PDB file of C-alpha atoms in Angstrom:
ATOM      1  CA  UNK A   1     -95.716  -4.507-143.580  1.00 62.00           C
ATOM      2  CA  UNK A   2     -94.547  -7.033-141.041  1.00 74.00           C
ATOM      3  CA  UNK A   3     -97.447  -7.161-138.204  1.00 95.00           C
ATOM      4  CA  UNK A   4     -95.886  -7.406-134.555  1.00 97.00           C
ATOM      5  CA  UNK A   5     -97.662  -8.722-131.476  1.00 97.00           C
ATOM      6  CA  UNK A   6     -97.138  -9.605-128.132  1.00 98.00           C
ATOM      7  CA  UNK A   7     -98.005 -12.707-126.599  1.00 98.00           C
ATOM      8  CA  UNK A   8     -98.738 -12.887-122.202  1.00 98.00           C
ATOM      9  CA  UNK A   9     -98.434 -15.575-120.588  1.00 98.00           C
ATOM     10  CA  UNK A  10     -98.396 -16.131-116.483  1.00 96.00           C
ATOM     11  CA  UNK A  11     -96.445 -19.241-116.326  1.00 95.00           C
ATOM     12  CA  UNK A  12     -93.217 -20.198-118.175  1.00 95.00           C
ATOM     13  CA  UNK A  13     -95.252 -23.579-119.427  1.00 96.00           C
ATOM     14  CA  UNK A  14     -97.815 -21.162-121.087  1.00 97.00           C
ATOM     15  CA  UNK A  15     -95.237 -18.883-123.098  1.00 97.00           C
ATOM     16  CA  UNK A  16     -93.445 -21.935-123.743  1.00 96.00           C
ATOM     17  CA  UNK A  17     -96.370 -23.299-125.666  1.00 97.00           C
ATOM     18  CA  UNK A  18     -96.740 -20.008-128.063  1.00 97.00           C
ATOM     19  CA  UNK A  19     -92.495 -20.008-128.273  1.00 97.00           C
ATOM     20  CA  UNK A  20     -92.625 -23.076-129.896  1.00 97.00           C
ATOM     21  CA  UNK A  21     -94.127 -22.151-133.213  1.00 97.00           C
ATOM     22  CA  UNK A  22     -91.563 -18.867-133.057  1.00 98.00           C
ATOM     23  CA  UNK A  23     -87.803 -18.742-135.046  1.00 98.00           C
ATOM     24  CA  UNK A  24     -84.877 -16.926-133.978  1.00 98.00           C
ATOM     25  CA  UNK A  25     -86.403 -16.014-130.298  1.00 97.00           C
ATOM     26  CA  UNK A  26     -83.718 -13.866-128.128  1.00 96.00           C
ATOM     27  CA  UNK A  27     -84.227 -11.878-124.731  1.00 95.00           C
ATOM     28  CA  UNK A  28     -84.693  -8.359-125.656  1.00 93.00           C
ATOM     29  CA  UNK A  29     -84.853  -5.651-123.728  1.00 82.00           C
ATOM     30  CA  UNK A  30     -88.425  -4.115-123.029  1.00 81.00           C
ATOM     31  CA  UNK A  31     -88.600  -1.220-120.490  1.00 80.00           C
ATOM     32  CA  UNK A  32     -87.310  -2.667-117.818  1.00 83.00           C
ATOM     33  CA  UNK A  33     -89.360  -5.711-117.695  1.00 91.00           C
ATOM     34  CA  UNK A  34     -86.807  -8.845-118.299  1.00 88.00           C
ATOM     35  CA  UNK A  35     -89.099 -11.796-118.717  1.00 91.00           C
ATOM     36  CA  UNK A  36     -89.304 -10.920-122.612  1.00 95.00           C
ATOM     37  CA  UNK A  37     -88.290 -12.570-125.647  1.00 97.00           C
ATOM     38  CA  UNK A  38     -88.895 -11.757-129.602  1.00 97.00           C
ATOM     39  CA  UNK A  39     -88.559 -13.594-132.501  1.00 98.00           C
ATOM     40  CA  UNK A  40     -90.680 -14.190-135.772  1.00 97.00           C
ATOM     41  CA  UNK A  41     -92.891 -16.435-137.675  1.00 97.00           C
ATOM     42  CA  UNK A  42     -94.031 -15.870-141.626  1.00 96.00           C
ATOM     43  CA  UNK A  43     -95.681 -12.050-141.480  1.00 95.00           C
ATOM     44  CA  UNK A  44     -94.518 -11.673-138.177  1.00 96.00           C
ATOM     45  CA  UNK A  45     -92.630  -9.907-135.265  1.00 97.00           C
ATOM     46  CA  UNK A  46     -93.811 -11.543-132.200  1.00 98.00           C
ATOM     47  CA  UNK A  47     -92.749 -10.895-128.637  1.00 98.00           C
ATOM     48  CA  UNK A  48     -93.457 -13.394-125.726  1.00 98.00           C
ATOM     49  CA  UNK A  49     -94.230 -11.804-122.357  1.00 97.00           C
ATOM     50  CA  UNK A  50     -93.706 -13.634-119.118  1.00 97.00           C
ATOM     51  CA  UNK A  51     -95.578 -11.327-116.400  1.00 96.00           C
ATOM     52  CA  UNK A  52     -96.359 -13.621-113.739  1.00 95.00           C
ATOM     53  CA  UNK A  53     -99.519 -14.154-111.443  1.00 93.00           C
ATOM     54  CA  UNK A  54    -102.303 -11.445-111.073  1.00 93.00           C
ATOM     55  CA  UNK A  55    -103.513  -8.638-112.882  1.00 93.00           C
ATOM     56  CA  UNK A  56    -101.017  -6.034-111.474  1.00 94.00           C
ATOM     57  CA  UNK A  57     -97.736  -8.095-112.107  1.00 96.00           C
ATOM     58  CA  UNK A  58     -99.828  -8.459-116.098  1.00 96.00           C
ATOM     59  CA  UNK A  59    -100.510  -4.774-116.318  1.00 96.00           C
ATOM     60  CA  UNK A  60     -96.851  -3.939-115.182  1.00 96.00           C
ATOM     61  CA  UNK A  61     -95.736  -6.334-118.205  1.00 96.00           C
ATOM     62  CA  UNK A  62     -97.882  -5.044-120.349  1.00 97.00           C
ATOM     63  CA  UNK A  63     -97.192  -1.370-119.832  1.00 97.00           C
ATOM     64  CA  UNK A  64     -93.339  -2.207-120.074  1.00 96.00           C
ATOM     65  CA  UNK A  65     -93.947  -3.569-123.619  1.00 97.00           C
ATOM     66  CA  UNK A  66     -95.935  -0.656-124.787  1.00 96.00           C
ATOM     67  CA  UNK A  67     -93.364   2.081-123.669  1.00 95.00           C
ATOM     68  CA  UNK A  68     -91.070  -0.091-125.524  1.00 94.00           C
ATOM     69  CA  UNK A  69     -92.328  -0.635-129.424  1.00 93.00           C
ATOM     70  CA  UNK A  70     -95.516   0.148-130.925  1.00 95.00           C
ATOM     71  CA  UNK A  71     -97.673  -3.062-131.378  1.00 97.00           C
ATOM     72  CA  UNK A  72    -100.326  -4.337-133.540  1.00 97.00           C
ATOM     73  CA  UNK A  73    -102.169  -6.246-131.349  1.00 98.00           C
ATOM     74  CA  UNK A  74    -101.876  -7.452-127.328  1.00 98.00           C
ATOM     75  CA  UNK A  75    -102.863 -10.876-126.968  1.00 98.00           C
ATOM     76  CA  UNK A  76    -103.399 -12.951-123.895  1.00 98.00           C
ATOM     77  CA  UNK A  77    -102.817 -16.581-123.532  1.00 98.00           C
ATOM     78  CA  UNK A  78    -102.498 -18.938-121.129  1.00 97.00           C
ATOM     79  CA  UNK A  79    -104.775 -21.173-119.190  1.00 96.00           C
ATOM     80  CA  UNK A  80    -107.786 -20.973-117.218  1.00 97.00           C
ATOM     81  CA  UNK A  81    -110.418 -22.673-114.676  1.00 96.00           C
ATOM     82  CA  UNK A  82    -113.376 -24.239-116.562  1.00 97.00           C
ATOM     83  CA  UNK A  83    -116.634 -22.335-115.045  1.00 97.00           C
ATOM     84  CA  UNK A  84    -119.150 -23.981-117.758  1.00 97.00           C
ATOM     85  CA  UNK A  85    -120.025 -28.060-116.979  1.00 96.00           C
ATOM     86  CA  UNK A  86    -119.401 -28.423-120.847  1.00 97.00           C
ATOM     87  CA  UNK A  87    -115.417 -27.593-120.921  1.00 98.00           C
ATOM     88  CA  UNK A  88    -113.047 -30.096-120.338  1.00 98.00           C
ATOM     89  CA  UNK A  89    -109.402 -29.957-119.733  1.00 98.00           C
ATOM     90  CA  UNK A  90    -107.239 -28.487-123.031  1.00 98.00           C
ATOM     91  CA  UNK A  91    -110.332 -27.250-124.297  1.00 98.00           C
ATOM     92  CA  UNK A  92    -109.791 -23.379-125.446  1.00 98.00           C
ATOM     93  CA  UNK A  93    -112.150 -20.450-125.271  1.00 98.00           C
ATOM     94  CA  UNK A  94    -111.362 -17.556-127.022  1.00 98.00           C
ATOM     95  CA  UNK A  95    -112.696 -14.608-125.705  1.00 98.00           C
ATOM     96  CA  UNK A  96    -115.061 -12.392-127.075  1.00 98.00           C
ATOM     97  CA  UNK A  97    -114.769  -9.659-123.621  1.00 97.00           C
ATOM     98  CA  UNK A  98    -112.721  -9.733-120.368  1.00 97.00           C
ATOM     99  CA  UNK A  99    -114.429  -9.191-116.963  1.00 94.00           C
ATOM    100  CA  UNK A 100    -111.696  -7.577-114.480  1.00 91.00           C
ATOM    101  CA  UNK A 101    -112.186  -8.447-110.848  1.00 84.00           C
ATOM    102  CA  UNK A 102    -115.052  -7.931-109.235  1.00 76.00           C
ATOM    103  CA  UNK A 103    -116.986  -7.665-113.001  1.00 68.00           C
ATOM    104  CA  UNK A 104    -117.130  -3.267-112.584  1.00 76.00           C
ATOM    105  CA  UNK A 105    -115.516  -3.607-116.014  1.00 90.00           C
ATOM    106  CA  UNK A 106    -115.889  -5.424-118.825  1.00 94.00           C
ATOM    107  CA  UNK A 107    -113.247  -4.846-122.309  1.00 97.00           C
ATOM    108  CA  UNK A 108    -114.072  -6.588-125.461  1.00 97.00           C
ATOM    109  CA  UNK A 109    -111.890  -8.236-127.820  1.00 98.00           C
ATOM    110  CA  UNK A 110    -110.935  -7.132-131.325  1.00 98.00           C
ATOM    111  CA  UNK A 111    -113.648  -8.423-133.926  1.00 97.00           C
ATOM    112  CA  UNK A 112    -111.093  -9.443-136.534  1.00 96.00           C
ATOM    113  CA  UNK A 113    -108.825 -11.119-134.078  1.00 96.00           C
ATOM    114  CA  UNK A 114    -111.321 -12.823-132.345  1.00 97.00           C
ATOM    115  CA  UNK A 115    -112.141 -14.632-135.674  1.00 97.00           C
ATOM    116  CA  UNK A 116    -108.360 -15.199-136.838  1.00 96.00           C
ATOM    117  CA  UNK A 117    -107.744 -16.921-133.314  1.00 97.00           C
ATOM    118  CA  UNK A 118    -111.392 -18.949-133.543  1.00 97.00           C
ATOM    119  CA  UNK A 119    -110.441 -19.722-137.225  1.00 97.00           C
ATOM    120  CA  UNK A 120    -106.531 -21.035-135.891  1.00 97.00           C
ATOM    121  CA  UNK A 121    -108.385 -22.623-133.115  1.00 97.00           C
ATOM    122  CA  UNK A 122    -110.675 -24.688-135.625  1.00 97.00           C
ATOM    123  CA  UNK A 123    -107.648 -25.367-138.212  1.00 97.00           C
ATOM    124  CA  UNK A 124    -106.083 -26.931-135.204  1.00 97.00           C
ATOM    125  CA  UNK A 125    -108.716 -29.087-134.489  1.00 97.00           C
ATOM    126  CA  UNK A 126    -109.242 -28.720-130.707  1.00 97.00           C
ATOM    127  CA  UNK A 127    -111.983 -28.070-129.204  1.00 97.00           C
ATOM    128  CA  UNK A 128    -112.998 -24.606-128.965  1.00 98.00           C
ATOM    129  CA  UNK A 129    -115.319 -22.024-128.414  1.00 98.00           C
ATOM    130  CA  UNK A 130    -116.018 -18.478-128.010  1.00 98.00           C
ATOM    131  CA  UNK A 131    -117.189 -16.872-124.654  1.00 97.00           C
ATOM    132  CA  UNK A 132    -116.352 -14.194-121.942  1.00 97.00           C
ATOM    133  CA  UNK A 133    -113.553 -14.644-119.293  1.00 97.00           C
ATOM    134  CA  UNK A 134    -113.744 -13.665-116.409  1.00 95.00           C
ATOM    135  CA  UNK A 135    -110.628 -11.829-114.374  1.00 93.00           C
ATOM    136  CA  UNK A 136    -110.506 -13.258-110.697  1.00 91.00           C
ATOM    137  CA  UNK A 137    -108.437 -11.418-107.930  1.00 83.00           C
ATOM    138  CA  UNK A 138    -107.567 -14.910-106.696  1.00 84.00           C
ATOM    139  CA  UNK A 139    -107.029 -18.834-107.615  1.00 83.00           C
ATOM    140  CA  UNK A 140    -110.744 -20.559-108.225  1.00 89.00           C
ATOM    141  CA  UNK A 141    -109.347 -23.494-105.909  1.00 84.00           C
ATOM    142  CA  UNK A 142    -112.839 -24.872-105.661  1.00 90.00           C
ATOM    143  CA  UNK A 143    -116.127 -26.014-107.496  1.00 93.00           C
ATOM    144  CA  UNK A 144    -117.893 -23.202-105.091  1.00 94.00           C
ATOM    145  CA  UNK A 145    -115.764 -20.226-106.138  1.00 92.00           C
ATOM    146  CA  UNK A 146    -116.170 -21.411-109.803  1.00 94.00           C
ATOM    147  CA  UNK A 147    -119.907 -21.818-109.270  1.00 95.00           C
ATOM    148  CA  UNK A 148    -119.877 -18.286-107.512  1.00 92.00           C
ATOM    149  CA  UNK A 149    -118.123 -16.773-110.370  1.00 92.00           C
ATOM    150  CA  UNK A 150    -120.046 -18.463-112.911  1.00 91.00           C
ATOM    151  CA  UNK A 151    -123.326 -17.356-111.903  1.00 90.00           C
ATOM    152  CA  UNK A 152    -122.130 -13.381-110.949  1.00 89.00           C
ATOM    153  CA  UNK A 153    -120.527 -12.833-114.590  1.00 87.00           C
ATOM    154  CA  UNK A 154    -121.775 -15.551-117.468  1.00 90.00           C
ATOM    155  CA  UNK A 155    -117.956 -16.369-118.111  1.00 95.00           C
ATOM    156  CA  UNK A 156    -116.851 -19.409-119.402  1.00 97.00           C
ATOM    157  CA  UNK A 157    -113.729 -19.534-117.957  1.00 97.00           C
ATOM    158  CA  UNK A 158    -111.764 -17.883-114.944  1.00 96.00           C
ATOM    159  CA  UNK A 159    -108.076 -16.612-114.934  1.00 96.00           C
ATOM    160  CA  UNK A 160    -105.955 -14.104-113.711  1.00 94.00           C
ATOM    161  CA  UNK A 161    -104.771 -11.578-115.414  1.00 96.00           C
ATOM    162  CA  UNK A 162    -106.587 -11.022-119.179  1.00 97.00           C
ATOM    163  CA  UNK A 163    -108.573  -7.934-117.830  1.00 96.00           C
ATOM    164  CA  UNK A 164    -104.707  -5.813-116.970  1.00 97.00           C
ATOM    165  CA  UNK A 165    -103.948  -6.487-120.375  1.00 98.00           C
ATOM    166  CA  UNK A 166    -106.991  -5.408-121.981  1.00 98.00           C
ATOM    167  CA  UNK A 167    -106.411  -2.288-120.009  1.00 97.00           C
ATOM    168  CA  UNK A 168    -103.243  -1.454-121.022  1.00 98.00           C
ATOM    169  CA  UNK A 169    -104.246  -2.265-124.866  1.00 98.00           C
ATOM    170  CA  UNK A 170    -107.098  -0.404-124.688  1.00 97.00           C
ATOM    171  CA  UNK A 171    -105.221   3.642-123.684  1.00 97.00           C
ATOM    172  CA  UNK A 172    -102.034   2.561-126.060  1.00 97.00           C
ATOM    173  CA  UNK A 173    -104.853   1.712-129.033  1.00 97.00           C
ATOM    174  CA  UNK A 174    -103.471  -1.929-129.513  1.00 98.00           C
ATOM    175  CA  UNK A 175    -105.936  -4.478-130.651  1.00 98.00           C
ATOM    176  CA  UNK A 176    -106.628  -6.926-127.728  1.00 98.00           C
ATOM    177  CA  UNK A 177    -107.216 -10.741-127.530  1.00 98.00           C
ATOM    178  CA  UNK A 178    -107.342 -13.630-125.607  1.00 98.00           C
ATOM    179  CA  UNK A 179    -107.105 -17.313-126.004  1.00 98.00           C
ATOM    180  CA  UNK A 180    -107.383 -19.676-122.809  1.00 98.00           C
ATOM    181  CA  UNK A 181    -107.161 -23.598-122.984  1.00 98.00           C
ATOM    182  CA  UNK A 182    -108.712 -25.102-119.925  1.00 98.00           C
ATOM    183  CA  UNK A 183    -106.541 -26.209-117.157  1.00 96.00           C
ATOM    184  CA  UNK A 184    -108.922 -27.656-114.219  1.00 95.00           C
ATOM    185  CA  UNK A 185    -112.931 -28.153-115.519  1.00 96.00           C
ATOM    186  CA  UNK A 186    -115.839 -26.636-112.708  1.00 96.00           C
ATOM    187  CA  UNK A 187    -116.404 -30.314-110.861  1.00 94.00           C
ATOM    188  CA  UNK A 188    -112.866 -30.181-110.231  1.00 92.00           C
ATOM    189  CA  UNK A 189    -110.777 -28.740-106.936  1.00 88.00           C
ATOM    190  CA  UNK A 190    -107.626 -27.762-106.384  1.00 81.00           C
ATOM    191  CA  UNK A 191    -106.964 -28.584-102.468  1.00 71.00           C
ATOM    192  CA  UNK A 192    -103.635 -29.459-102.145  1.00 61.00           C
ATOM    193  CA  UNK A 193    -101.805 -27.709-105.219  1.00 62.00           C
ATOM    194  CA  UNK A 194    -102.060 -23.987-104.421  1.00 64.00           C
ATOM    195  CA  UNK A 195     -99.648 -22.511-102.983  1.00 65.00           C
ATOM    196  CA  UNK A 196     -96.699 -24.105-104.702  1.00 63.00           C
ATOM    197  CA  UNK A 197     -96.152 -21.855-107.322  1.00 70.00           C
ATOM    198  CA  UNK A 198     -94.142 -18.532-107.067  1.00 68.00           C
ATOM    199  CA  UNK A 199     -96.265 -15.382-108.303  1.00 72.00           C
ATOM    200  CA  UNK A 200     -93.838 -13.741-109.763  1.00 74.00           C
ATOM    201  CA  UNK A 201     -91.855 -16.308-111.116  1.00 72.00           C
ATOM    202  CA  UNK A 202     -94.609 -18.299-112.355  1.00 68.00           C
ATOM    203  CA  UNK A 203     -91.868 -21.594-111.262  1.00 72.00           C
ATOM    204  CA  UNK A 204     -92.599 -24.364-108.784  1.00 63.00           C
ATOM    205  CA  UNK A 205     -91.471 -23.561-105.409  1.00 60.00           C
ATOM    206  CA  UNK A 206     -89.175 -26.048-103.747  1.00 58.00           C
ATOM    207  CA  UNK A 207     -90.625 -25.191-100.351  1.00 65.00           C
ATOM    208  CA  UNK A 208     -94.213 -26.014-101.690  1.00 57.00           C
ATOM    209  CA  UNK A 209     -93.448 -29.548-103.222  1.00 58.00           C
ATOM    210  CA  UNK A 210     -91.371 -30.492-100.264  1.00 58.00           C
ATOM    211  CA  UNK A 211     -94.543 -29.929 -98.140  1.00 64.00           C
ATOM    212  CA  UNK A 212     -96.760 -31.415-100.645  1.00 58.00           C
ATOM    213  CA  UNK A 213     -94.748 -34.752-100.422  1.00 60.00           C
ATOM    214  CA  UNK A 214     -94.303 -34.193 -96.781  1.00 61.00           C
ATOM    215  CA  UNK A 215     -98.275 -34.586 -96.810  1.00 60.00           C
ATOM    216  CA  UNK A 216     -98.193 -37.623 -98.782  1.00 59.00           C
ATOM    217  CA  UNK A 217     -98.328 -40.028 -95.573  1.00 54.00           C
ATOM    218  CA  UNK A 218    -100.890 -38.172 -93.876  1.00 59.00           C
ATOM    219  CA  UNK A 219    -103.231 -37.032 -96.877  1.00 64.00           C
ATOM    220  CA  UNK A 220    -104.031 -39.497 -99.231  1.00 65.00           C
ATOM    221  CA  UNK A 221    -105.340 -36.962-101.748  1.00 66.00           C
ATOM    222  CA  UNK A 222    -102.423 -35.260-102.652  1.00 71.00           C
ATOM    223  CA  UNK A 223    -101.074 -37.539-104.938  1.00 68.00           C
ATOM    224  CA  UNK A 224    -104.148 -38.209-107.174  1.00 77.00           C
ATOM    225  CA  UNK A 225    -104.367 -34.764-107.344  1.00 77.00           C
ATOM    226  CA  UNK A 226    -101.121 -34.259-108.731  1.00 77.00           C
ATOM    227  CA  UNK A 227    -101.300 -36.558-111.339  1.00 84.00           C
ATOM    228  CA  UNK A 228    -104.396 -35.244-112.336  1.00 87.00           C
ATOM    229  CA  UNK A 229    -102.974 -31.828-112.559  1.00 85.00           C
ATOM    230  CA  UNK A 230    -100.423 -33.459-114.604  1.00 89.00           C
ATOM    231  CA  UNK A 231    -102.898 -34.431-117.183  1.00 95.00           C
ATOM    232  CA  UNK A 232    -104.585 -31.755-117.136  1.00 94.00           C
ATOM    233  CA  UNK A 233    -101.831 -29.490-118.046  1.00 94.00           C
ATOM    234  CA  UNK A 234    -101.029 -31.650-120.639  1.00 96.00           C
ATOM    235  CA  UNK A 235    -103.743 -31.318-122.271  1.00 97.00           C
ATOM    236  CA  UNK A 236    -103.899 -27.515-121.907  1.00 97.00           C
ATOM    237  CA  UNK A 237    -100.250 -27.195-123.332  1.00 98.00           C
ATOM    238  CA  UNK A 238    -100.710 -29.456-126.457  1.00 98.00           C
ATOM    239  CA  UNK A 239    -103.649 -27.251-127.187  1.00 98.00           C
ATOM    240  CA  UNK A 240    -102.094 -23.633-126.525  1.00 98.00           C
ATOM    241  CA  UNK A 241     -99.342 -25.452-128.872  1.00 98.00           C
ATOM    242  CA  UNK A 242    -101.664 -26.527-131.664  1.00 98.00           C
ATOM    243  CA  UNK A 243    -103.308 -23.077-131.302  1.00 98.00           C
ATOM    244  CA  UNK A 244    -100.488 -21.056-131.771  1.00 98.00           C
ATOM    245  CA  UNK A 245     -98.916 -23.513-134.441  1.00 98.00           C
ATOM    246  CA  UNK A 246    -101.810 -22.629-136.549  1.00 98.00           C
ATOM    247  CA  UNK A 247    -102.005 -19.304-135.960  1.00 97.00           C
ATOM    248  CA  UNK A 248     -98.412 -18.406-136.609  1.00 97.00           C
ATOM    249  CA  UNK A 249     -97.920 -20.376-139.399  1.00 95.00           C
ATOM    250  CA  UNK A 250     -99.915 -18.514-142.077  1.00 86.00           C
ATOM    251  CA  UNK A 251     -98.863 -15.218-143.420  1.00 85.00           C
ATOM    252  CA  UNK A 252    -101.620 -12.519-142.400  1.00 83.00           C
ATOM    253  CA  UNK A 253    -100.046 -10.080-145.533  1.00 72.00           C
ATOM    254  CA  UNK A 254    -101.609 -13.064-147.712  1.00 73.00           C
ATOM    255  CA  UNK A 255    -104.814 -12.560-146.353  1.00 59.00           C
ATOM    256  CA  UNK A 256    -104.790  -8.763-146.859  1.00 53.00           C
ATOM    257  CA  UNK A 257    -103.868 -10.064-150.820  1.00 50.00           C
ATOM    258  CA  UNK A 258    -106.544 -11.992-150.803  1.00 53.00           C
ATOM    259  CA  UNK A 259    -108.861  -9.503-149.915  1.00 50.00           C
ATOM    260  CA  UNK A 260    -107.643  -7.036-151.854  1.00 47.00           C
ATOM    261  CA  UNK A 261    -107.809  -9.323-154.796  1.00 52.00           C
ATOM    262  CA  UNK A 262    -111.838  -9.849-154.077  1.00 44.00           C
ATOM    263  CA  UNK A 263    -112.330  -6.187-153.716  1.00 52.00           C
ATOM    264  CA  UNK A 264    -110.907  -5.518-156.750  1.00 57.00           C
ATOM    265  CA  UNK A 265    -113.293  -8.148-158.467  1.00 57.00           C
ATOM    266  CA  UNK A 266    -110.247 -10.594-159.318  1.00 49.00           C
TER     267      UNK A 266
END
């Protein structure tokens, strides 16, 4: 049986890097929600989600593609602040729970896809581990908030919108996970690059860059902090690539053969 999942992603960057390692991807239809592809890979139906900023645009998303097929498993993807000193940019944590704002609630992942992502993460050779992450109602713009967040949850990394898909996996019985590469580590702030990006879009605003080089005169920050953002989301796209090549490349019916075969005593 051909196992289908759906991939979330925020930002069009993000899906991008899981729709690389998919064939034959086409906009399909999904409950209303139009930011929605599907396609396949070896084993595979996978759809790619586009939901935008913030856990209710993710929930929304997600709720759309559960009214409109029946899913194997939910997974979450994108990227995410660094909250441990450790992390550094395009490193990837995949979770083992999701914190939802203000940490009342706390959703684990799946066991056996926790390990298949850990073991894609590995077979890609990035740098990875496995910790919480933690849902945040807002941007972690600074090394305070990440500190702050940090120390109320344990998380290793912050994002936006893990904890509304968890939800919404959890009542339709879909097996949740999450995968984040990290986007800007905890000693590093984000002062002059919020703002610009539209949340439900997930594009670059033209209004925001033409005040961000407006500010270029007056505030000689803004420009090393874009081309460290740059960087930075290189490296958290090559590694959400890598990830996703590996874990979409192998066959997970060859697996169940495999097991089957050991069970058997063959």
């Amino acid at each position: 049986m051909v196992e289908r999942i759906a991939v979330f992603a925020a930002l069009p960057w993000e899906e991008r890097a899981a729709r690389a390692s998919v064939a034959g991807v086409k906009r399909v239809h999904a409950a209303g929600w139009d930011a929605t592809w599907a396609g396949h890979a070896p084993g595979r139906e996978v759809w790619l989600v586009r939901t935008g900023i913030g856990e209710e645009r993710a929930q929304a998303a997600a709720e759309a593609a559960a009214r409109a097929q029946r899913f194997d498993a939910f997974l979450s993807a994108g990227c995410a602040a660094g909250l441990e000193p450790s992390l550094r940019a395009g490193d990837v944590v995949v979770a083992d729970a999701v914190y939802a704002s203000g940490g009342a609630q706390r959703f684990a992942t799946d066991l056996a896809l926790r390990e298949t992502l850990a073991d894609a993460a590995r077979r890609a050779r990035v740098r990875a581990s496995v910790g919480s992450h933690a849902c945040c109602g807002a941007l972690l713009a600074s090394v305070a908030d990440k500190r702050r967040v940090a120390a109320e949850r344990g998380a290793a990394v912050g994002e936006m919108e893990g904890a509304a898909i968890a939800r919404v996996a959890l009542r339709a019985r879909v097996a949740f996970g999450a995968v984040r590469a990290v986007l800007d580590p905890l000693d590093v702030a984000l002062q002059h690059a919020t703002g610009i990006v539209d949340p439900a879009s997930g594009r670059v605003r033209a209004r925001g860059m033409i005040r961000l080089i407006g500010k270029l005169a007056s505030a000689p920050g803004v420009w090393p902090e874009l081309l460290a953002m740059q960087r930075m989301m290189r490296a958290a796209r090559s590694s959400l690539e890598r990830v996703f090549a590996a874990l979409l490349a192998e066959d997970p019916r060859s697996h169940a053969r495999d097991e089957a075969r050991v069970g058997e005593g063959g």
